[in-house]
mmCIF file of C-alpha atoms and ligand atoms in Angstrom:
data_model
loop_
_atom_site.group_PDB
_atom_site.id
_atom_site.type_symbol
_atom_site.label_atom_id
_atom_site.label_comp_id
_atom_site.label_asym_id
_atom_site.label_seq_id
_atom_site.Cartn_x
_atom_site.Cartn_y
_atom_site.Cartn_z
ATOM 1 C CA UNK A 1 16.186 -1.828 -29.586
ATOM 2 C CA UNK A 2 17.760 -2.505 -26.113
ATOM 3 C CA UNK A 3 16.043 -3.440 -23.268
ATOM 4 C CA UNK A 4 15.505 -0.934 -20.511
ATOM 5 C CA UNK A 5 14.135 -1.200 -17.237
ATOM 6 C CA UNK A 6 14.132 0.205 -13.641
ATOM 7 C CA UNK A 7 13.065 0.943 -10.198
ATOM 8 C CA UNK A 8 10.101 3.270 -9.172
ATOM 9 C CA UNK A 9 9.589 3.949 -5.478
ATOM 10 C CA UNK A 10 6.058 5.956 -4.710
ATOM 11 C CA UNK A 11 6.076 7.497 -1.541
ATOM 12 C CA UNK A 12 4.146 9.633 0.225
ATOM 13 C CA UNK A 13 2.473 10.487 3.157
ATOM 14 C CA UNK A 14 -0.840 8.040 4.859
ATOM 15 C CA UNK A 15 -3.955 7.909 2.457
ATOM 16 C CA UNK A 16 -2.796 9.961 -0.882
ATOM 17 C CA UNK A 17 -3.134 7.654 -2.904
ATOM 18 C CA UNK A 18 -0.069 5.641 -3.607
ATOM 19 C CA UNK A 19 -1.648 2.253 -3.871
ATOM 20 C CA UNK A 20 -5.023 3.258 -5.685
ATOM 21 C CA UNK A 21 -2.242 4.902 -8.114
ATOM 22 C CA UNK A 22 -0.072 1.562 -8.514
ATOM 23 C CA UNK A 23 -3.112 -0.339 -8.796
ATOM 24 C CA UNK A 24 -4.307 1.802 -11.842
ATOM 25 C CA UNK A 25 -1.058 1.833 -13.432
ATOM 26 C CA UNK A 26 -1.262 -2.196 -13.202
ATOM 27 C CA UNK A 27 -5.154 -2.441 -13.887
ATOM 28 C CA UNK A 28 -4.998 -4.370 -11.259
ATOM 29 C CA UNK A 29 -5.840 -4.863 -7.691
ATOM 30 C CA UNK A 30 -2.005 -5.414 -6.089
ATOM 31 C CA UNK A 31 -1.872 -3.391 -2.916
ATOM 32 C CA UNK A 32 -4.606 -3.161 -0.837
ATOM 33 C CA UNK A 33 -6.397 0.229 -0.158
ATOM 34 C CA UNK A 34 -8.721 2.091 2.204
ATOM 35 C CA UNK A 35 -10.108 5.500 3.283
ATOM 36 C CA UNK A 36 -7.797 4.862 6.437
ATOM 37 C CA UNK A 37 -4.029 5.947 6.423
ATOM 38 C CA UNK A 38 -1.812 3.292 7.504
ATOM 39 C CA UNK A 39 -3.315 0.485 5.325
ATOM 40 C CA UNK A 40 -0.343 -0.542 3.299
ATOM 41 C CA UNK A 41 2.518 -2.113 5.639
ATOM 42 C CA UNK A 42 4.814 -3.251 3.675
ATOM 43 C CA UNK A 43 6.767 -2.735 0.089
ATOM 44 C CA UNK A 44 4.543 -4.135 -2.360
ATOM 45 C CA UNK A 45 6.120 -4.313 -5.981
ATOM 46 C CA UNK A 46 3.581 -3.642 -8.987
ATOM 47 C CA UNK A 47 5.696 -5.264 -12.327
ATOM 48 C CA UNK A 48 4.749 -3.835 -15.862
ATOM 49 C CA UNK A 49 6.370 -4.694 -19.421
ATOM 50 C CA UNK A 50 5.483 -3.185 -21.805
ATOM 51 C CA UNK A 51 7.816 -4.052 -24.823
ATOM 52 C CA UNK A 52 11.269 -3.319 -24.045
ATOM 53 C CA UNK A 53 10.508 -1.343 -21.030
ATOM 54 C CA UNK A 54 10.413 -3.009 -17.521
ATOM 55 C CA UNK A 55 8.498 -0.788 -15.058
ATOM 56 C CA UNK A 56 9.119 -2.070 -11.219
ATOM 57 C CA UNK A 57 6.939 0.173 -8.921
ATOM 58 C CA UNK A 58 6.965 -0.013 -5.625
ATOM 59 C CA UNK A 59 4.211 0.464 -3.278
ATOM 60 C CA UNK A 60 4.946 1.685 0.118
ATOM 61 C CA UNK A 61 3.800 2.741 3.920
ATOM 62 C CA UNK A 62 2.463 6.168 4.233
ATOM 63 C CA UNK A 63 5.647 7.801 5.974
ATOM 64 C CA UNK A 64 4.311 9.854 9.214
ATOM 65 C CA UNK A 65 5.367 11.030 11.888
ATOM 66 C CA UNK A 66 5.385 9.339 14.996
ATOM 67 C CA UNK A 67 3.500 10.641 17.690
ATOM 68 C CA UNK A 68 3.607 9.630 21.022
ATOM 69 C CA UNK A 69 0.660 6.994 20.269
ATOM 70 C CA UNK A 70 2.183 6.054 17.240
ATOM 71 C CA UNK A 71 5.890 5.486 18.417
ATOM 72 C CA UNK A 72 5.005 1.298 18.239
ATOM 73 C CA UNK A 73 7.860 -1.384 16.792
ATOM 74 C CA UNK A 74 4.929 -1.462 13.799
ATOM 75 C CA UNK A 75 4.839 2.340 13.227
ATOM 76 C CA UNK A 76 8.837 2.464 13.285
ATOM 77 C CA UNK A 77 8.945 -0.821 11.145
ATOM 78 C CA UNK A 78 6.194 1.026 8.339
ATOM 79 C CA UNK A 79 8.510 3.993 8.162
ATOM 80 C CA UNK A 80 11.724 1.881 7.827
ATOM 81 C CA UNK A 81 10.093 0.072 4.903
ATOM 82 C CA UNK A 82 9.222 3.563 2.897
ATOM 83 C CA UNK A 83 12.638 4.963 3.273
ATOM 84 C CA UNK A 84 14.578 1.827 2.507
ATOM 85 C CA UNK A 85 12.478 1.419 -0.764
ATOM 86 C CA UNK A 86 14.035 4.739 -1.670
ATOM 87 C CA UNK A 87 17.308 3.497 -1.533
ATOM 88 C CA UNK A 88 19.148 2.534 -5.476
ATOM 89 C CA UNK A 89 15.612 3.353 -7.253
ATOM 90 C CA UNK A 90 16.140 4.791 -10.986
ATOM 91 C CA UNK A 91 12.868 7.301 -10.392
ATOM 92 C CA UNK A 92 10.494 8.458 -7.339
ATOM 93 C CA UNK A 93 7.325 9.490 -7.473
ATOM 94 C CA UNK A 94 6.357 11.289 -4.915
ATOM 95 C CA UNK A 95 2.370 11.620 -3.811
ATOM 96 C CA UNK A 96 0.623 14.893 -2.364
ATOM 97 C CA UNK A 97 -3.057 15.267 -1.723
ATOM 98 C CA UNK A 98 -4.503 18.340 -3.253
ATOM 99 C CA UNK A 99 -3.202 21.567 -2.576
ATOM 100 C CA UNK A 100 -2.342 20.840 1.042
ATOM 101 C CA UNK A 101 0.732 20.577 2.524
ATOM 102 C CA UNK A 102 1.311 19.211 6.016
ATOM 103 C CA UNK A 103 3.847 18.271 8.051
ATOM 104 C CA UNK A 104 4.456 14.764 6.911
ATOM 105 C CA UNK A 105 4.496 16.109 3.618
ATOM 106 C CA UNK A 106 7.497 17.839 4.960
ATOM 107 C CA UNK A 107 9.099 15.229 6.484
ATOM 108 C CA UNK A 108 8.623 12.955 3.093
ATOM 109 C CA UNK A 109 10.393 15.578 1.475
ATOM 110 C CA UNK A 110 13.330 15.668 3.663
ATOM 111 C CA UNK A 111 13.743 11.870 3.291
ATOM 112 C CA UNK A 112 14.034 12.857 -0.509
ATOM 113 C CA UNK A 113 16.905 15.569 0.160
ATOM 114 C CA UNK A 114 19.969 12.758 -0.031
ATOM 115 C CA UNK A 115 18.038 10.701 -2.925
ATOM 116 C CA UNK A 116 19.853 11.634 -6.426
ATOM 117 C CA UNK A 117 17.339 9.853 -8.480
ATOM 118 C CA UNK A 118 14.656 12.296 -10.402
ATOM 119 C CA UNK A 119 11.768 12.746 -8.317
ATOM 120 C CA UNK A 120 8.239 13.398 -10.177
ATOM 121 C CA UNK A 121 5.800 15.151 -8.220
ATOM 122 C CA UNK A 122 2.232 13.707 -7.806
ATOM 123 C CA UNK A 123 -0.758 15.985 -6.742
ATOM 124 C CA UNK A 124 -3.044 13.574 -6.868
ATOM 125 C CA UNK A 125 -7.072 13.403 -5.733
ATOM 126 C CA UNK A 126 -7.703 16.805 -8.122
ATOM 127 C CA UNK A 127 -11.160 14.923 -9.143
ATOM 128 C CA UNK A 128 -12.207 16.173 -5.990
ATOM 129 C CA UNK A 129 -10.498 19.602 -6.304
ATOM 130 C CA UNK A 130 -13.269 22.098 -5.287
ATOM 131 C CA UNK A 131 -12.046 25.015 -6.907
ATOM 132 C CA UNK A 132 -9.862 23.937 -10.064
ATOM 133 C CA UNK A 133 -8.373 28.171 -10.180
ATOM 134 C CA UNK A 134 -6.092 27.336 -7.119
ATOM 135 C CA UNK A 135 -4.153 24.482 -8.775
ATOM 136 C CA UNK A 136 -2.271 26.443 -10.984
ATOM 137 C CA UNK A 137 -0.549 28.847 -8.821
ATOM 138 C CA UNK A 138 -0.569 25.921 -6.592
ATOM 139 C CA UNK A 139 1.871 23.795 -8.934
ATOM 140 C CA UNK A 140 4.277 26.805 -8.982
ATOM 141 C CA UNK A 141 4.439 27.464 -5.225
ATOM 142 C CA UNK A 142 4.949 23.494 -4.428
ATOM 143 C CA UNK A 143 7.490 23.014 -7.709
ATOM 144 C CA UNK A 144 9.868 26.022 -5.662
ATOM 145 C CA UNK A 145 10.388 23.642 -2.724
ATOM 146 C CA UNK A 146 12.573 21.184 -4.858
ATOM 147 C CA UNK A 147 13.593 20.388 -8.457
ATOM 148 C CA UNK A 148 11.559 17.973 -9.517
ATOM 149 C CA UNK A 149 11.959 16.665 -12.901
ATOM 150 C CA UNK A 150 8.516 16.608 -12.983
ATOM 151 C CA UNK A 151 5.224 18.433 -11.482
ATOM 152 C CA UNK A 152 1.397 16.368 -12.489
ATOM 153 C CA UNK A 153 -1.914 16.783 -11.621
ATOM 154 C CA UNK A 154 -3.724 13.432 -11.562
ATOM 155 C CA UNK A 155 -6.643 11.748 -10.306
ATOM 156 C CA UNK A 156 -5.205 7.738 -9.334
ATOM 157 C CA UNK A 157 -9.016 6.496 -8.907
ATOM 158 C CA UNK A 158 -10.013 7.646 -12.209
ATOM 159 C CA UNK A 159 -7.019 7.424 -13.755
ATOM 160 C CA UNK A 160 -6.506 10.874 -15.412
ATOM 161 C CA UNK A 161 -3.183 11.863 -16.202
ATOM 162 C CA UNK A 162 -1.889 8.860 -14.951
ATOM 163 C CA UNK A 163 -0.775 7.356 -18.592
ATOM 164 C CA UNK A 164 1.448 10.891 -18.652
ATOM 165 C CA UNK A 165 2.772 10.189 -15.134
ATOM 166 C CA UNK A 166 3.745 6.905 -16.521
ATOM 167 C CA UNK A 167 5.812 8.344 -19.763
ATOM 168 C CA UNK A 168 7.558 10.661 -17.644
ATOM 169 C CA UNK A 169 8.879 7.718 -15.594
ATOM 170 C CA UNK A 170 9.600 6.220 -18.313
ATOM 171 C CA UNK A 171 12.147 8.573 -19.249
ATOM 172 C CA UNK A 172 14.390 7.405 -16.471
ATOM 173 C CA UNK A 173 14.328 3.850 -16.964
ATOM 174 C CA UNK A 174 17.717 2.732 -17.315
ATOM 175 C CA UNK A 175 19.081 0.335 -20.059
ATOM 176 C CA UNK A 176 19.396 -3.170 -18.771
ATOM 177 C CA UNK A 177 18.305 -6.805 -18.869
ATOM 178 C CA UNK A 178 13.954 -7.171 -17.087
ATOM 179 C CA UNK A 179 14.928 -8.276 -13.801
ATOM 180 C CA UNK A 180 11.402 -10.198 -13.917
ATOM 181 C CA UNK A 181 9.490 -12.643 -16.729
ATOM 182 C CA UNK A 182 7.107 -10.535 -18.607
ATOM 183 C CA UNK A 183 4.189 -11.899 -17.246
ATOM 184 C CA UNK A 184 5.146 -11.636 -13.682
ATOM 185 C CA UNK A 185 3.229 -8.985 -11.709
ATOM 186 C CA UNK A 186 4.056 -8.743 -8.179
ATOM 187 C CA UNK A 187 7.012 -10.108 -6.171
ATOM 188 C CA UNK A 188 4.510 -11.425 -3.522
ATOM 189 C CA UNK A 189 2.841 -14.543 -2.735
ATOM 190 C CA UNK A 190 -0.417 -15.267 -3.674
ATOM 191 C CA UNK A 191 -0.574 -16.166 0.452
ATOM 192 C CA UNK A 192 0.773 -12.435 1.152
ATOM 193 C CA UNK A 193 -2.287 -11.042 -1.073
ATOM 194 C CA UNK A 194 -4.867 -13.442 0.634
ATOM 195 C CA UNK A 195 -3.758 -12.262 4.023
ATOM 196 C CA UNK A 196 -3.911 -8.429 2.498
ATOM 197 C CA UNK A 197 -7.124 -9.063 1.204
ATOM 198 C CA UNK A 198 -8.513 -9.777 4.887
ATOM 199 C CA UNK A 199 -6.880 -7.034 5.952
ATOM 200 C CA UNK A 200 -8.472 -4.667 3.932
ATOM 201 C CA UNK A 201 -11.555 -5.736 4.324
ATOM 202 C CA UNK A 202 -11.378 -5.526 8.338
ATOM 203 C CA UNK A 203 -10.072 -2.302 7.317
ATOM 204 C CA UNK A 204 -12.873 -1.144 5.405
ATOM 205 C CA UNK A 205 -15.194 -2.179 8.023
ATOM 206 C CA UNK A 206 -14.189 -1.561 11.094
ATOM 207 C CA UNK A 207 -14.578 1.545 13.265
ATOM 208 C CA UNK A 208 -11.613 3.626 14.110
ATOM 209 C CA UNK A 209 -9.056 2.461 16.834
ATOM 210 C CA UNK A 210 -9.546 -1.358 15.838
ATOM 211 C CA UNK A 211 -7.541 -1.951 12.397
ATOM 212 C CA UNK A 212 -4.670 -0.814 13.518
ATOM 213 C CA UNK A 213 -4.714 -3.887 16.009
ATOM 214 C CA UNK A 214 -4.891 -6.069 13.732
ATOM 215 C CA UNK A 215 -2.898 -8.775 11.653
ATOM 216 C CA UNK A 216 -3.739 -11.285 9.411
ATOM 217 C CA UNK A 217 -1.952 -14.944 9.380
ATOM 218 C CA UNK A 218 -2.219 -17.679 6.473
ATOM 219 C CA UNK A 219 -2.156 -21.157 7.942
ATOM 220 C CA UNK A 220 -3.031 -23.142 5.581
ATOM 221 C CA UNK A 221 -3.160 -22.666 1.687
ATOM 222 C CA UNK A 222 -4.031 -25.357 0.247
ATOM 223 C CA UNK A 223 -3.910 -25.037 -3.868
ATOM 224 C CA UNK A 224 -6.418 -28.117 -5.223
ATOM 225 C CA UNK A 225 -6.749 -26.682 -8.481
ATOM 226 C CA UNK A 226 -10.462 -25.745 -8.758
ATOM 227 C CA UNK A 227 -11.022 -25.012 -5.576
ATOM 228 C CA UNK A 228 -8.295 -23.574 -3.155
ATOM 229 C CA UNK A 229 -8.509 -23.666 0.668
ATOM 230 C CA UNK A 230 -7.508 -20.569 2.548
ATOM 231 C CA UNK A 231 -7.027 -20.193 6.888
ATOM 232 C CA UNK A 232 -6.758 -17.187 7.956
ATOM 233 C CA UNK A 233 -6.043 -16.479 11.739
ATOM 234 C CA UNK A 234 -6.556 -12.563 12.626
ATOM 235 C CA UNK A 235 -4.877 -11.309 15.536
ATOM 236 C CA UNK A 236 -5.602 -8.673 17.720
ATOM 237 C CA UNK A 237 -4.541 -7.038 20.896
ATOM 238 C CA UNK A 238 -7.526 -7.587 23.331
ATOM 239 C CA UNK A 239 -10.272 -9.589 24.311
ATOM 240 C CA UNK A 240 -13.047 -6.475 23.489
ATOM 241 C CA UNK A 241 -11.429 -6.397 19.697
ATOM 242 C CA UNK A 242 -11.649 -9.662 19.364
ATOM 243 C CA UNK A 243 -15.855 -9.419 20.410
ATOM 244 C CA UNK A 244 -15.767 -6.380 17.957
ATOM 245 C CA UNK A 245 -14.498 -8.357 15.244
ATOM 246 C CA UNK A 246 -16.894 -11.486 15.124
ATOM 247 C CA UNK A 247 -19.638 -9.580 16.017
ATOM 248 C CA UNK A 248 -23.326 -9.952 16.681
ATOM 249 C CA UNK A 249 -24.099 -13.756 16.121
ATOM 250 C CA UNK A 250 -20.674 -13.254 13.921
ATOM 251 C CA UNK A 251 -22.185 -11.400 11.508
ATOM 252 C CA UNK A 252 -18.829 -8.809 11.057
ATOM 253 C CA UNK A 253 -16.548 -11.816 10.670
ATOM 254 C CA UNK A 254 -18.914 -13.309 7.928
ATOM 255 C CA UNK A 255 -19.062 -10.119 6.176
ATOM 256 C CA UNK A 256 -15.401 -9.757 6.116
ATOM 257 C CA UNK A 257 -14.942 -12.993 4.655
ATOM 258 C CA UNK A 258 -17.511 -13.103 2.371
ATOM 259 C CA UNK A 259 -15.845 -9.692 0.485
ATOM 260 C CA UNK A 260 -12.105 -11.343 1.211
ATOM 261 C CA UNK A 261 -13.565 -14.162 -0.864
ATOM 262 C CA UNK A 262 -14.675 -12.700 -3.634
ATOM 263 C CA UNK A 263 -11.687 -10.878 -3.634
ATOM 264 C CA UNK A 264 -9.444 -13.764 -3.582
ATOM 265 C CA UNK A 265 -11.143 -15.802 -5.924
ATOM 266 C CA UNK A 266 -11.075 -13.327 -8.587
ATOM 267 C CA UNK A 267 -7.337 -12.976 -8.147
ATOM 268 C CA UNK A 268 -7.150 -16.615 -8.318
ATOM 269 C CA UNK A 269 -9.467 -17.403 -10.830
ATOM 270 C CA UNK A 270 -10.551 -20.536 -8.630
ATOM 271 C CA UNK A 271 -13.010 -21.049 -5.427
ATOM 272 C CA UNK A 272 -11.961 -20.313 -2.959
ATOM 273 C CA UNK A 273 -13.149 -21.984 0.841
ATOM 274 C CA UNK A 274 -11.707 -19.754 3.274
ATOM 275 C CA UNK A 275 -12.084 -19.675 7.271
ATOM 276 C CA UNK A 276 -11.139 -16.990 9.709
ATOM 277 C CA UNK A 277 -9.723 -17.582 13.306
ATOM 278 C CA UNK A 278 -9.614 -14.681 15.913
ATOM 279 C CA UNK A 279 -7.241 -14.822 18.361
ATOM 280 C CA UNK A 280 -5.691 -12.378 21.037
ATOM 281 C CA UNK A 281 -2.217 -12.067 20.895
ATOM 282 C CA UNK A 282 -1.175 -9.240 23.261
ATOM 283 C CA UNK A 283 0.965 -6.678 22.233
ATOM 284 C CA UNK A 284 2.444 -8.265 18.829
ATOM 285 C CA UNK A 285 2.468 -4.439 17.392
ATOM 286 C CA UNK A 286 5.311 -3.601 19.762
ATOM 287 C CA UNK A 287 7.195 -6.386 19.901
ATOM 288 C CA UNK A 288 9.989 -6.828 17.102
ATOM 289 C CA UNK A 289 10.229 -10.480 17.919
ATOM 290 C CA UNK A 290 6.726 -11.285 17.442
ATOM 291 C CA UNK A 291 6.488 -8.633 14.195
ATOM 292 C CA UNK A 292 9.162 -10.830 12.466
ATOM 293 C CA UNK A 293 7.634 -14.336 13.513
ATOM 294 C CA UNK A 294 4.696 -12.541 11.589
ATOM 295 C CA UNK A 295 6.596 -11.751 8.510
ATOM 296 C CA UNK A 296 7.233 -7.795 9.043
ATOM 297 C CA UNK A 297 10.937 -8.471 7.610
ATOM 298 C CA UNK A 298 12.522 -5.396 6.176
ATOM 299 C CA UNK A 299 13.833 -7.158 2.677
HETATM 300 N N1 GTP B 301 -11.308 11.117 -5.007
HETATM 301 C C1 GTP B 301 -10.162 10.433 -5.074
HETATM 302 N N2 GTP B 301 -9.855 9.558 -4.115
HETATM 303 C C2 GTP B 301 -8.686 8.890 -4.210
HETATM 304 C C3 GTP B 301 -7.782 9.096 -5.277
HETATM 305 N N3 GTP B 301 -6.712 8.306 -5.078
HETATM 306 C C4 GTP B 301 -6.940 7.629 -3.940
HETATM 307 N N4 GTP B 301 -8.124 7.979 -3.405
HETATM 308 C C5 GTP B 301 -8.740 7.458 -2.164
HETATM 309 O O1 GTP B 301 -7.907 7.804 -1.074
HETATM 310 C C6 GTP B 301 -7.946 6.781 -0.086
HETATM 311 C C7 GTP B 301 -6.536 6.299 0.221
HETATM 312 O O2 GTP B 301 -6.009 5.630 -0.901
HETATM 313 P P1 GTP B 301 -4.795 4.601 -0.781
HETATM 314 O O3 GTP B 301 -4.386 4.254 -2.153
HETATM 315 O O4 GTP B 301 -5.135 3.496 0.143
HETATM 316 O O5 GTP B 301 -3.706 5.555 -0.113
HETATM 317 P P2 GTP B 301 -2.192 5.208 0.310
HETATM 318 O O6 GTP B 301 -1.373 6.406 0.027
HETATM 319 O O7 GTP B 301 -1.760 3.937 -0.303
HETATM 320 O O8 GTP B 301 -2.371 5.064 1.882
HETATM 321 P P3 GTP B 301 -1.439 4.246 2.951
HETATM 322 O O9 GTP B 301 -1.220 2.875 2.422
HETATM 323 O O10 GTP B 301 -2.277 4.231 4.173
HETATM 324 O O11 GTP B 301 -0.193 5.037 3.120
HETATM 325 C C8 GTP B 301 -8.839 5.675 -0.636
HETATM 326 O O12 GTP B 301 -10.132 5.858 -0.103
HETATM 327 C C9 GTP B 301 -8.819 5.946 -2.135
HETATM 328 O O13 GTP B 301 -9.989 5.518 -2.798
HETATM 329 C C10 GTP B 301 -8.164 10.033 -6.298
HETATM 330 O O14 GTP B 301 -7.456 10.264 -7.273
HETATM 331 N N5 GTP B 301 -9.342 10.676 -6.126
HETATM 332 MG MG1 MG B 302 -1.158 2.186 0.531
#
């Protein structure tokens, strides 16, 4: 049999689930994730081959709508990464929350009106559907707003449906050489993930305004075989954030990199020594000079 293989872009809207879902697919942690929209930044790729098929997912920012407040070079540069991810894919899988359609919903949808590839339709989160009658009539009402070559209910944390999802994007795999060694998961470095991995947790544990400040730097990663040392320097926007992050007698900062740790060593299957910096660098999130020194590069 001939090899096939191809390109899946998930988009979606902020917090529906697109990373938890490429995650599961992988059964593995890629892309980071939160209960905060906005957490994933940049095109992650999750890489599964499975036999002769070559599955290349890829993970991207919530696409929203950019309010006054959110009109920064980092808001523009998230959106810019979701729609070029959409460009030359072989399938799309688009994400929806539940029964609910908002406005960003819309304007993913419009971003989908010039892409010719089959778009599968995602309503994910229906674990937490409270009443299961409306889905139903629900699937019909959203299935009239395109033609989507496909329309399934799933549940990305606990995975239901999701091995169906992945046969019916495996339908429009093309026939073609892998474009990446079967063992190879991600096209990121294992530097990216460490810096993700702080990220998340700062996202996870930090109050509302305060993530969204925030970027993570590797400075050093050092690779000594058993044991790998990791420097992290998180940046922020002012002084007061920078208080927030380390915390009562540091306590916030230890807790973050205590879970980043764990994290990171179970990805690398080694110890891992790792020390956080915090350090105020004034408005990097709006400056497209300093958001490229700090590796927000469309590809
Ligand atoms: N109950 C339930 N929660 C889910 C499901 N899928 C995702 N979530 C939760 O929804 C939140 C957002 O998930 P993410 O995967 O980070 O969402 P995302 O679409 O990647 O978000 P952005 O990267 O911000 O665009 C997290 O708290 C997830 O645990 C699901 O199927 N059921
Ligand atoms: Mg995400």
């Amino acid at each position: 049999m001939s090899q096939t293989c191809g390109f899946v872009a998930i988009v979606g809207r902020p917090n529906v689930g697109k990373s938890t879902l490429m995650n599961r697919i992988l059964g593995q942690k890629i892309s980071i994730t939160s209960r905060r929209p906005q957490t994933t930044r940049h095109q992650v790729m999750g890489i599964k081959t499975e036999g002769e098929a070559q599955f290349i997912y890829v993970d991207t920012p919530g696409i929203h709508i950019m309010a006054k407040d959110r009109n920064k070079a980092i808001n523009r540069f998230m959106n810019q990464a979701a729609t070029q991810a959409l460009r030359d894919v072989d399938c799309v899988v688009f994400i929806i929350d539940r029964t609910r359609w908002s406005d960003e919903d819309q304007v993913v949808l419009q971003r989908l009106e010039h892409v010719q590839a089959p778009v599968i339709l995602a309503v994910n989160k229906v674990d937490r559907l409270e009443d299961k009658s409306t889905l139903l009539p629900w699937l019909g009402e959203v299935g009239a707003r395109r033609d989507f070559a496909a329309i399934i209910p799933i549940s990305a944390k606990h995975g239901t449906n999701v091995p169906e999802l992945e046969a019916e994007v495996a339908k429009h795999l093309s026939e073609g050489v892998h474009h990446f060694p079967e063992d190879q998961v991600t096209n990121k470095s294992q530097r990216f993930l460490a810096a993700e991995l702080v990220r998340e947790k700062i996202m996870r544990q930090l109050g509302d305004e305060l993530p969204y400040q925030v970027t993570v730097e590797i400075e050093e990663f050092r690779d000594e075989g058993r044991v790998v040392h990791i420097s992290a320097l998180i940046l922020v926007e002012r002084s007061g954030q920078k208080k927030i992050l380390i915390g009562e007698n540091g306590e916030r900062i230890k807790s973050i990199g205590r879970e980043a740790r764990l994290d990171m060593e179970r990805a690398l299957d080694a110890k891992v020594m790792l020390n956080l910096w915090v350090k105020v660098k004034r408005g990097w999130s709006d400056d497209e000079r300093a958001l490229k020194s700090l590796g927000y590069n469309l590809d």
